[in-house]
Amino acid sequence: MARIFSGIQPTGHLHLGNYLGAIRNWVRLQQEFECLFCVVDMHAITLWQEPEALAQATRETAAAVLAAGINPDTNILFLQSAVPGHAQLAWVFNCVARIGWLNRMTQFKEKAGKHRENASVGLYAYPNLMAADILLYKATHVPVGEDQKQHLELTRDIAQKFNNDFGVALFPVVEPLILGPATRIMSLRDGTKKMSKSDASDFSRINLTDSADSIALKIRRAKTDPNPLPDSPDGLEGRPEAANLLSIYAALTDSSIENVCQRFGGSPFSDFKQELADRAVAALAPITAEVNRLMADPETLDSILRSGAERARALAAPVLDEVYRAIGFLQT
Ligand code: TYM
């Protein structure tokens, strides 16, 4: 049976990339699939997080997922740290995955930067925990942005190696779902860099909590080039900022980059940016309002997360039993 798992880190405000690349797809997929959505607080601590800020960002991230339209009654929304099976299975996968596999992970190289020796062991083993998140529920489909593709390939390798090593058909082959025209939204300040929560400049991203004025200002200030917009996608070659803004517009209006080029070809960026800002505000304002409403009622939010964790633990327990039996851990 098809089952969806996806996760999001509570490391600061969510941005338009998280929304268009992931959460909006989750909202659409929840009609067709059984879904688990997880705020991955254990992944967050692979880099230093101030405890109070982590707690606040964890609630805000859960609120944003709900505000975007995830129904917590028909889906499971929960915190990773509330289900011990994630850490238990991750340990098993630490012993299945090979060091050579992890050495190839580009995200570790990016995040560790020049100070590799000083990075946490958790940051290095991060992809094993991610594989555990997914496989603890035998999830078959994982909706993510483009940047998670390599981690999902590793998840497949781990599942296959586990099945081979122990002669079982325990884990499914996971399919990534990288959907829509906005699978890799770039920074508004530099079209070659991913839009990210950790970028030092707040003008590089549109946060789901930004006011309408702030969204409009950030889009007005977004880097562009001096040429008018092209009338076909071919004209976006070598113009990363233009390509990025057009793909954001395409995603927000549920159309294709081709259509957007046809509509705005020859226009100056100023006209286009005004329309883009209107679309972005229209999409995000209701979400922001709902996040604020949910954040004012932490008891309700916490009880949704508690119920989600309970249901997740019930799904995880038999899978972990099966894994332990396959390995030869004595069941006493
Ligand atoms: P995270 O928290 O960085 O991002 C959450 C989701 O948002 C997508 N995303 C983007 N999509 C388009 N453009 C962007 N600029 C952009 N930035 C982020 C990400 O691809 C992701 O889908 N390792 C994961 C969290 C995770 C996970 C999992 C995901 C942990 N366990 C299991 C899926 C399944 C991460 O750091 O996402």
PDB file of C-alpha atoms and ligand atoms in Angstrom, residues 5-11 15-23 26 40 43 80 107 111 126 129-131 133-134 142-148 151-152 182-186 194-197, ligand 1:
ATOM      1  CA  PHE A   5       6.268  10.332   4.745  1.00  0.00           C
ATOM      2  CA  SER A   6       7.888  13.733   4.672  1.00  0.00           C
ATOM      3  CA  GLY A   7       9.705  15.937   7.151  1.00  0.00           C
ATOM      4  CA  ILE A   8      10.680  19.508   7.768  1.00  0.00           C
ATOM      5  CA  GLN A   9      13.282  20.990  10.100  1.00  0.00           C
ATOM      6  CA  PRO A  10      12.279  23.527  12.749  1.00  0.00           C
ATOM      7  CA  THR A  11      15.291  25.758  12.275  1.00  0.00           C
ATOM      8  CA  HIS A  15      10.040  30.224   3.584  1.00  0.00           C
ATOM      9  CA  LEU A  16       8.481  30.186   0.151  1.00  0.00           C
ATOM     10  CA  GLY A  17      10.839  27.384  -0.964  1.00  0.00           C
ATOM     11  CA  ASN A  18       9.583  25.104   1.815  1.00  0.00           C
ATOM     12  CA  TYR A  19       6.011  25.992   0.888  1.00  0.00           C
ATOM     13  CA  LEU A  20       6.155  25.642  -2.900  1.00  0.00           C
ATOM     14  CA  GLY A  21       8.769  22.863  -2.945  1.00  0.00           C
ATOM     15  CA  ALA A  22       7.204  20.702  -0.256  1.00  0.00           C
ATOM     16  CA  ILE A  23       4.279  21.690   1.973  1.00  0.00           C
ATOM     17  CA  TRP A  26       1.783  17.611   0.874  1.00  0.00           C
ATOM     18  CA  VAL A  40      12.213  16.746  12.503  1.00  0.00           C
ATOM     19  CA  HIS A  43      17.638  16.626  12.606  1.00  0.00           C
ATOM     20  CA  GLN A  80      10.305  13.265  15.575  1.00  0.00           C
ATOM     21  CA  GLN A 107      24.670  18.514   1.850  1.00  0.00           C
ATOM     22  CA  LYS A 111      26.792  22.482   5.818  1.00  0.00           C
ATOM     23  CA  TYR A 126      22.072  12.842   9.224  1.00  0.00           C
ATOM     24  CA  LEU A 129      18.378   9.261  10.430  1.00  0.00           C
ATOM     25  CA  MET A 130      16.443  10.518   7.423  1.00  0.00           C
ATOM     26  CA  ALA A 131      16.313   6.991   5.985  1.00  0.00           C
ATOM     27  CA  ASP A 133      12.301   8.428   9.407  1.00  0.00           C
ATOM     28  CA  ILE A 134      10.932   7.110   6.149  1.00  0.00           C
ATOM     29  CA  VAL A 142       8.394  10.981  -0.232  1.00  0.00           C
ATOM     30  CA  PRO A 143       7.409  14.448  -1.480  1.00  0.00           C
ATOM     31  CA  VAL A 144      10.406  16.806  -1.230  1.00  0.00           C
ATOM     32  CA  GLY A 145      12.232  19.611  -3.002  1.00  0.00           C
ATOM     33  CA  GLU A 146      15.090  18.894  -5.397  1.00  0.00           C
ATOM     34  CA  ASP A 147      17.763  19.345  -2.687  1.00  0.00           C
ATOM     35  CA  GLN A 148      16.700  16.124  -0.924  1.00  0.00           C
ATOM     36  CA  HIS A 151      19.372  11.698   0.513  1.00  0.00           C
ATOM     37  CA  LEU A 152      16.502   9.700  -0.952  1.00  0.00           C
ATOM     38  CA  ALA A 182       9.243  25.201  -8.063  1.00  0.00           C
ATOM     39  CA  THR A 183      11.248  22.253  -6.829  1.00  0.00           C
ATOM     40  CA  ARG A 184      14.303  24.430  -6.259  1.00  0.00           C
ATOM     41  CA  ILE A 185      13.517  28.041  -5.351  1.00  0.00           C
ATOM     42  CA  MET A 186      16.598  30.218  -5.320  1.00  0.00           C
ATOM     43  CA  LYS A 194      19.154  28.005  -2.828  1.00  0.00           C
ATOM     44  CA  MET A 195      16.576  29.972  -0.825  1.00  0.00           C
ATOM     45  CA  SER A 196      17.357  28.844   2.688  1.00  0.00           C
ATOM     46  CA  LYS A 197      16.421  29.432   6.332  1.00  0.00           C
TER      47      LYS A 197
HETATM   48  P1  TYM B   1      14.229  21.148   5.081  1.00  0.00           P
HETATM   49  O1  TYM B   1      13.689  21.387   6.461  1.00  0.00           O
HETATM   50  O2  TYM B   1      15.491  21.821   4.703  1.00  0.00           O
HETATM   51  O3  TYM B   1      13.144  21.551   4.006  1.00  0.00           O
HETATM   52  C1  TYM B   1      11.805  21.054   4.061  1.00  0.00           C
HETATM   53  C2  TYM B   1      11.298  20.802   2.655  1.00  0.00           C
HETATM   54  O4  TYM B   1      11.392  22.001   1.873  1.00  0.00           O
HETATM   55  C3  TYM B   1      12.115  21.751   0.677  1.00  0.00           C
HETATM   56  N1  TYM B   1      12.905  22.950   0.342  1.00  0.00           N
HETATM   57  C4  TYM B   1      12.853  23.567  -0.839  1.00  0.00           C
HETATM   58  N2  TYM B   1      12.155  23.321  -1.962  1.00  0.00           N
HETATM   59  C5  TYM B   1      12.320  24.171  -3.016  1.00  0.00           C
HETATM   60  N3  TYM B   1      13.181  25.236  -2.984  1.00  0.00           N
HETATM   61  C6  TYM B   1      13.910  25.500  -1.878  1.00  0.00           C
HETATM   62  N4  TYM B   1      14.733  26.546  -1.845  1.00  0.00           N
HETATM   63  C7  TYM B   1      13.770  24.654  -0.744  1.00  0.00           C
HETATM   64  N5  TYM B   1      14.325  24.637   0.500  1.00  0.00           N
HETATM   65  C8  TYM B   1      13.786  23.582   1.144  1.00  0.00           C
HETATM   66  C9  TYM B   1      13.026  20.572   0.999  1.00  0.00           C
HETATM   67  O5  TYM B   1      13.419  19.875  -0.164  1.00  0.00           O
HETATM   68  C10 TYM B   1      12.149  19.740   1.907  1.00  0.00           C
HETATM   69  O6  TYM B   1      11.294  18.907   1.137  1.00  0.00           O
HETATM   70  N6  TYM B   1      16.320  16.593   5.361  1.00  0.00           N
HETATM   71  C11 TYM B   1      15.061  17.316   5.218  1.00  0.00           C
HETATM   72  C12 TYM B   1      14.056  16.978   6.297  1.00  0.00           C
HETATM   73  C13 TYM B   1      13.772  15.544   6.467  1.00  0.00           C
HETATM   74  C14 TYM B   1      13.010  14.716   5.603  1.00  0.00           C
HETATM   75  C15 TYM B   1      12.980  13.434   6.212  1.00  0.00           C
HETATM   76  C16 TYM B   1      12.345  14.950   4.395  1.00  0.00           C
HETATM   77  C17 TYM B   1      14.160  14.765   7.510  1.00  0.00           C
HETATM   78  N7  TYM B   1      13.682  13.518   7.375  1.00  0.00           N
HETATM   79  C18 TYM B   1      12.316  12.369   5.613  1.00  0.00           C
HETATM   80  C19 TYM B   1      11.688  13.874   3.806  1.00  0.00           C
HETATM   81  C20 TYM B   1      11.666  12.610   4.401  1.00  0.00           C
HETATM   82  C21 TYM B   1      15.355  18.799   5.274  1.00  0.00           C
HETATM   83  O7  TYM B   1      16.337  19.237   5.799  1.00  0.00           O
HETATM   84  O8  TYM B   1      14.339  19.582   4.802  1.00  0.00           O
END
